CSV table of C-alpha atoms in Angstrom, one decimal:
chain,number,residue,atom,x,y,z
A,1,MET,CA,-21.1,4.8,15.8
A,2,GLY,CA,-22.9,5.9,12.7
A,3,TYR,CA,-21.7,5.0,9.2
A,4,PHE,CA,-19.9,8.3,8.7
A,5,GLU,CA,-18.0,8.1,12.0
A,6,THR,CA,-17.0,4.5,11.2
A,7,ALA,CA,-15.8,5.6,7.7
A,8,LEU,CA,-13.8,8.5,9.3
A,9,LEU,CA,-12.2,6.1,11.8
A,10,ALA,CA,-11.4,3.7,8.9
A,11,GLY,CA,-9.8,6.4,6.9
A,12,LEU,CA,-7.6,7.3,9.9
A,13,VAL,CA,-6.5,3.7,10.6
A,14,ILE,CA,-6.1,2.5,7.0
A,15,GLY,CA,-4.3,5.7,6.1
A,16,ALA,CA,-1.8,5.3,9.0
A,17,LEU,CA,-1.3,1.7,8.1
A,18,SER,CA,-0.8,2.5,4.4
A,19,GLY,CA,1.7,5.3,5.2
A,20,LEU,CA,3.7,3.0,7.5
A,21,VAL,CA,3.9,0.1,5.2
A,22,GLY,CA,4.2,2.4,2.3
A,23,SER,CA,7.6,3.5,3.7
A,24,LEU,CA,8.8,0.0,3.2
A,25,VAL,CA,7.4,0.0,-0.3
A,26,VAL,CA,9.2,3.3,-1.2
A,27,LEU,CA,12.5,2.6,0.5
A,28,ARG,CA,12.8,-1.0,-0.7
A,29,GLN,CA,11.6,0.1,-4.2
A,30,ARG,CA,8.6,-2.2,-4.3
A,31,THR,CA,6.1,0.4,-5.7
A,32,PHE,CA,5.5,-1.5,-8.9
A,33,PHE,CA,5.1,-4.7,-7.0
A,34,ALA,CA,2.5,-3.1,-4.7
A,35,GLN,CA,0.7,-1.7,-7.8
A,36,ALA,CA,0.6,-5.1,-9.3
A,37,LEU,CA,-0.7,-6.6,-6.1
A,38,THR,CA,-3.5,-4.0,-5.8
A,39,HIS,CA,-4.8,-4.9,-9.2
A,40,ALA,CA,-4.3,-8.6,-9.0
A,41,THR,CA,-6.2,-9.1,-5.8
A,42,PHE,CA,-9.3,-7.9,-7.6
A,43,PRO,CA,-10.2,-11.4,-8.9
A,44,GLY,CA,-9.9,-12.7,-5.4
A,45,ALA,CA,-12.5,-10.3,-4.2
A,46,ILE,CA,-14.8,-11.2,-7.1
A,47,ALA,CA,-14.3,-14.9,-6.5
A,48,ALA,CA,-15.2,-14.4,-2.8
A,49,ALA,CA,-18.4,-12.5,-3.8
A,50,ILE,CA,-19.4,-15.4,-6.1
A,51,LEU,CA,-18.8,-18.0,-3.5
A,52,GLY,CA,-20.5,-15.9,-0.8
A,53,VAL,CA,-17.4,-15.8,1.6
A,54,SER,CA,-15.6,-12.9,3.2
A,55,ILE,CA,-14.2,-10.4,0.6
A,56,PRO,CA,-11.0,-9.7,2.6
A,57,LEU,CA,-10.4,-13.5,2.9
A,58,GLY,CA,-10.7,-13.9,-0.9
A,59,ALA,CA,-8.4,-11.0,-1.5
A,60,ALA,CA,-5.9,-12.4,1.0
A,61,VAL,CA,-5.9,-15.8,-0.6
A,62,ALA,CA,-5.3,-14.1,-4.0
A,63,ALA,CA,-2.5,-12.0,-2.5
A,64,VAL,CA,-0.7,-15.1,-1.2
A,65,ALA,CA,-1.0,-16.8,-4.6
A,66,ILE,CA,0.1,-13.7,-6.4
A,67,VAL,CA,3.3,-13.3,-4.3
A,68,GLY,CA,4.2,-17.0,-5.0
A,69,ILE,CA,3.6,-16.6,-8.8
A,70,MET,CA,5.6,-13.3,-8.9
A,71,THR,CA,8.4,-15.0,-7.0
A,72,VAL,CA,8.5,-17.9,-9.5
A,73,ILE,CA,8.4,-15.6,-12.5
A,74,GLY,CA,11.0,-13.3,-11.1
A,75,LYS,CA,13.5,-16.3,-10.8
A,76,VAL,CA,13.1,-17.3,-14.5
A,77,GLU,CA,16.3,-16.7,-16.4
A,78,ARG,CA,16.4,-13.3,-18.2
A,79,GLN,CA,13.3,-12.1,-16.5
A,80,GLY,CA,13.0,-10.1,-13.3
A,81,ALA,CA,10.7,-8.6,-10.6
A,82,GLN,CA,9.5,-5.8,-12.9
A,83,VAL,CA,8.6,-8.2,-15.6
A,84,ALA,CA,6.8,-10.4,-13.1
A,85,SER,CA,4.9,-7.5,-11.7
A,86,GLY,CA,3.8,-6.3,-15.1
A,87,ILE,CA,2.5,-9.7,-16.1
A,88,VAL,CA,0.6,-10.3,-12.9
A,89,LEU,CA,-0.9,-6.8,-12.9
A,90,THR,CA,-2.5,-7.1,-16.3
A,91,ALA,CA,-3.4,-10.8,-16.1
A,92,GLY,CA,-4.9,-10.5,-12.6
A,93,PHE,CA,-7.0,-7.5,-13.4
A,94,ALA,CA,-8.1,-9.1,-16.6
A,95,LEU,CA,-9.2,-12.2,-14.7
A,96,GLY,CA,-11.2,-10.1,-12.3
A,97,VAL,CA,-13.0,-8.4,-15.2
A,98,LEU,CA,-13.7,-11.8,-16.8
A,99,LEU,CA,-15.1,-13.2,-13.6
A,100,GLN,CA,-17.3,-10.1,-13.3
A,101,ALA,CA,-18.6,-10.5,-16.9
A,102,LEU,CA,-19.4,-14.2,-16.4
A,103,ASN,CA,-21.3,-13.4,-13.2
A,104,PRO,CA,-23.4,-10.3,-13.9
A,105,SER,CA,-25.8,-10.9,-11.0
A,106,LEU,CA,-23.4,-10.7,-8.2
A,107,PRO,CA,-25.0,-9.9,-4.8
A,108,VAL,CA,-22.7,-6.9,-4.2
A,109,GLN,CA,-21.6,-3.9,-6.3
A,110,VAL,CA,-18.4,-4.9,-8.0
A,111,ASP,CA,-17.4,-1.3,-8.8
A,112,SER,CA,-16.8,-0.8,-5.1
A,113,TYR,CA,-13.8,-3.1,-5.3
A,114,LEU,CA,-12.2,-0.8,-7.9
A,115,VAL,CA,-12.6,2.6,-6.3
A,116,GLY,CA,-13.6,1.7,-2.8
A,117,SER,CA,-16.7,2.3,-0.7
A,118,ILE,CA,-15.5,3.5,2.6
A,119,LEU,CA,-18.9,4.6,3.7
A,120,THR,CA,-20.0,1.0,3.8
A,121,VAL,CA,-17.1,-0.4,5.8
A,122,THR,CA,-18.0,-2.3,8.9
A,123,THR,CA,-16.6,-2.4,12.4
A,124,GLY,CA,-14.9,-5.7,11.5
A,125,ASP,CA,-13.1,-3.9,8.6
A,126,VAL,CA,-11.8,-1.3,11.1
A,127,LEU,CA,-10.7,-3.9,13.6
A,128,LEU,CA,-8.9,-5.8,10.8
A,129,ALA,CA,-7.1,-2.6,9.8
A,130,ALA,CA,-6.2,-1.8,13.4
A,131,GLY,CA,-4.8,-5.4,13.9
A,132,VAL,CA,-2.7,-5.2,10.8
A,133,LEU,CA,-1.5,-1.7,11.9
A,134,LEU,CA,-0.4,-3.0,15.3
A,135,LEU,CA,1.4,-5.9,13.6
A,136,ALA,CA,3.2,-3.5,11.3
A,137,VAL,CA,4.2,-1.3,14.3
A,138,ALA,CA,5.5,-4.4,16.2
A,139,VAL,CA,7.5,-5.5,13.2
A,140,MET,CA,9.1,-2.1,12.8
A,141,VAL,CA,9.9,-1.8,16.5
A,142,PHE,CA,11.5,-5.3,16.9
A,143,LEU,CA,12.9,-5.8,13.4
A,144,GLY,CA,13.3,-2.3,12.1
A,145,LYS,CA,17.1,-2.3,12.3
A,146,GLU,CA,17.4,-5.5,10.3
A,147,ILE,CA,14.9,-4.4,7.7
A,148,LEU,CA,16.8,-1.1,7.2
A,149,PHE,CA,20.1,-2.9,7.1
A,150,SER,CA,18.8,-5.2,4.4
A,151,THR,CA,17.3,-2.3,2.5
A,152,PHE,CA,20.3,-0.1,2.3
A,153,ASP,CA,23.2,-2.6,2.3
A,154,LYS,CA,22.3,-6.0,1.0
A,155,ASN,CA,25.9,-7.1,0.6
A,156,GLY,CA,26.7,-6.1,4.1
A,157,PHE,CA,23.6,-7.7,5.4
A,158,ARG,CA,24.6,-11.0,3.8
A,159,ALA,CA,28.2,-10.6,5.0
A,160,ALA,CA,27.0,-10.2,8.5
A,161,GLY,CA,25.5,-13.6,8.4
A,162,TYR,CA,21.9,-12.7,7.9
A,163,ARG,CA,19.6,-14.3,5.4
A,164,GLU,CA,17.8,-11.9,3.1
A,165,TRP,CA,14.8,-13.9,2.2
A,166,PRO,CA,13.0,-13.8,5.6
A,167,ILE,CA,13.1,-10.0,5.6
A,168,GLU,CA,11.9,-9.9,2.0
A,169,LEU,CA,9.1,-12.3,2.7
A,170,LEU,CA,8.1,-10.3,5.8
A,171,SER,CA,8.0,-7.1,3.8
A,172,LEU,CA,6.0,-8.7,1.0
A,173,ALA,CA,3.5,-10.1,3.6
A,174,LEU,CA,3.0,-6.7,5.2
A,175,ILE,CA,2.5,-5.1,1.7
A,176,ALA,CA,0.0,-7.8,0.8
A,177,ALA,CA,-1.9,-7.4,4.1
A,178,THR,CA,-2.0,-3.6,3.7
A,179,VAL,CA,-3.4,-3.9,0.1
A,180,VAL,CA,-6.1,-6.3,1.3
A,181,THR,CA,-7.0,-4.0,4.2
A,182,ALA,CA,-7.1,-0.9,2.1
A,183,MET,CA,-9.4,-2.4,-0.6
A,184,PRO,CA,-12.7,-1.5,1.2
A,185,ALA,CA,-11.6,2.1,1.6
A,186,VAL,CA,-10.0,3.0,-1.8
A,187,GLY,CA,-10.5,-0.1,-3.9
A,188,ALA,CA,-8.1,-2.1,-6.0
A,189,ILE,CA,-7.1,0.6,-8.4
A,190,LEU,CA,-6.6,3.5,-6.0
A,191,ALA,CA,-4.9,1.7,-3.1
A,192,ILE,CA,-1.5,2.3,-4.5
A,193,ALA,CA,-2.0,6.1,-4.1
A,194,LEU,CA,-2.6,5.8,-0.4
A,195,ILE,CA,0.3,3.4,0.0
A,196,ALA,CA,2.9,5.2,-2.0
A,197,ALA,CA,2.1,8.9,-1.8
A,198,PRO,CA,2.3,9.5,1.9
A,199,ALA,CA,5.6,7.7,2.2
A,200,ALA,CA,7.0,9.6,-0.9
A,201,ALA,CA,5.8,12.9,0.7
A,202,ALA,CA,7.5,12.0,4.0
A,203,ARG,CA,10.7,11.1,2.1
A,204,GLN,CA,10.8,14.6,0.6
A,205,LEU,CA,10.5,16.3,4.0
A,206,ALA,CA,12.3,14.0,6.4
A,207,ARG,CA,16.0,14.1,7.1
A,208,THR,CA,16.3,10.6,8.5
A,209,THR,CA,14.8,7.2,7.9
A,210,THR,CA,13.2,7.3,11.3
A,211,GLN,CA,11.5,10.5,10.5
A,212,ILE,CA,10.1,8.9,7.3
A,213,PHE,CA,8.5,6.1,9.3
A,214,VAL,CA,7.0,8.6,11.7
A,215,ALA,CA,5.8,11.2,9.2
A,216,ALA,CA,4.4,8.8,6.6
A,217,PRO,CA,1.6,7.3,8.9
A,218,LEU,CA,0.6,10.8,10.0
A,219,ILE,CA,0.3,12.0,6.4
A,220,GLY,CA,-1.5,8.8,5.5
A,221,ALA,CA,-4.0,9.2,8.4
A,222,ALA,CA,-4.5,12.8,7.4
A,223,SER,CA,-5.1,11.8,3.8
A,224,GLY,CA,-7.8,9.3,4.9
A,225,ALA,CA,-9.6,11.6,7.2
A,226,ILE,CA,-9.5,14.7,4.9
A,227,GLY,CA,-10.6,12.6,1.9
A,228,VAL,CA,-13.6,11.3,3.8
A,229,LEU,CA,-14.5,14.8,4.9
A,230,LEU,CA,-14.1,16.1,1.4
A,231,SER,CA,-16.2,13.4,0.0
A,232,ARG,CA,-19.1,14.4,2.3
A,233,ALA,CA,-18.7,18.1,1.7
A,234,LEU,CA,-18.4,17.8,-2.1
A,235,ASP,CA,-20.8,14.8,-2.4
A,236,VAL,CA,-18.2,12.7,-4.3
A,237,ALA,CA,-16.8,9.2,-4.0
A,238,ALA,CA,-14.6,8.8,-1.0
A,239,GLY,CA,-12.0,6.6,-2.7
A,240,PRO,CA,-10.9,9.1,-5.3
A,241,ALA,CA,-11.1,11.9,-2.7
A,242,ILE,CA,-8.7,10.0,-0.5
A,243,ALA,CA,-6.3,9.2,-3.3
A,244,LEU,CA,-6.3,12.8,-4.6
A,245,THR,CA,-5.7,14.1,-1.1
A,246,ALA,CA,-2.7,11.8,-0.7
A,247,ALA,CA,-1.4,12.9,-4.1
A,248,GLY,CA,-1.9,16.5,-3.0
A,249,PHE,CA,0.2,16.0,0.1
A,250,PHE,CA,3.0,14.6,-2.1
A,251,LEU,CA,2.9,17.5,-4.5
A,252,ALA,CA,3.0,19.9,-1.6
A,253,ALA,CA,5.9,18.1,0.0
A,254,LEU,CA,7.7,18.1,-3.3
A,255,GLY,CA,7.2,21.9,-3.6
A,256,VAL,CA,8.4,22.5,-0.1
A,257,HIS,CA,11.5,20.4,-0.8
A,258,ARG,CA,12.4,22.1,-4.0
A,259,LEU,CA,11.8,25.5,-2.4
A,260,GLY,CA,14.1,24.7,0.4
A,261,ARG,CA,16.8,23.6,-2.1
A,262,ALA,CA,16.4,26.8,-4.1
A,263,ARG,CA,16.9,28.9,-0.9
A,264,ILE,CA,20.0,27.0,0.0
A,265,ARG,CA,21.4,27.6,-3.5
A,266,LEU,CA,20.7,31.3,-3.3
A,267,ARG,CA,22.4,31.6,0.1
A,268,ALA,CA,25.5,29.8,-1.3
């Protein structure tokens, strides 16, 4: 495959993955956490470039560390998950900028980590995204009921004898893996748009939770593919094009939802 065909396939796969895992992000109200994670993995990518190792590996190591740090901060008395996310978001991104400033002669273009460079993705990046997508699908097939039970009825979940922390840890791991996988396509800053917007759009249109988990990957894949095509047609960066396409789907879904409610009111 040529570079454009590879980019198009990457947009489809990463978009589908982001939409699926984004459903967990939206339903479990972890959007701010995902945003903090997208920004805070930036120093991991920079550090990997400095050391000459795999960029996704560096981002993955940073993601694991960040999840641990946020968990610790979140348990501090009179603090919480939102406070932890805010601290990690700003501190992590600032650390990445500092590392970049201290190493101006990096062998790769640092800006690509911020807004993505999907036209330079490799077959390995696509295979990594496909592997994470298959893992996410398997998790939803085999543990979907438990995840939804924990999401919508935490007290009932505990009363039924389940432990909540394994489900939470699994959800955070999937979010972290998706953030790392999406970085080559849309970068550290714009990844949250591709993760949250398709799921939010699906939530506006779907009537059941199952429909959300089906519609969100489709919207995400469409956002990725259309964004890549628009970037080529308009000669603009692919990352922003993908993010704006995902945001456009959300605005369209919101408009359809409100129009439907208005019609129901008129009939009543």
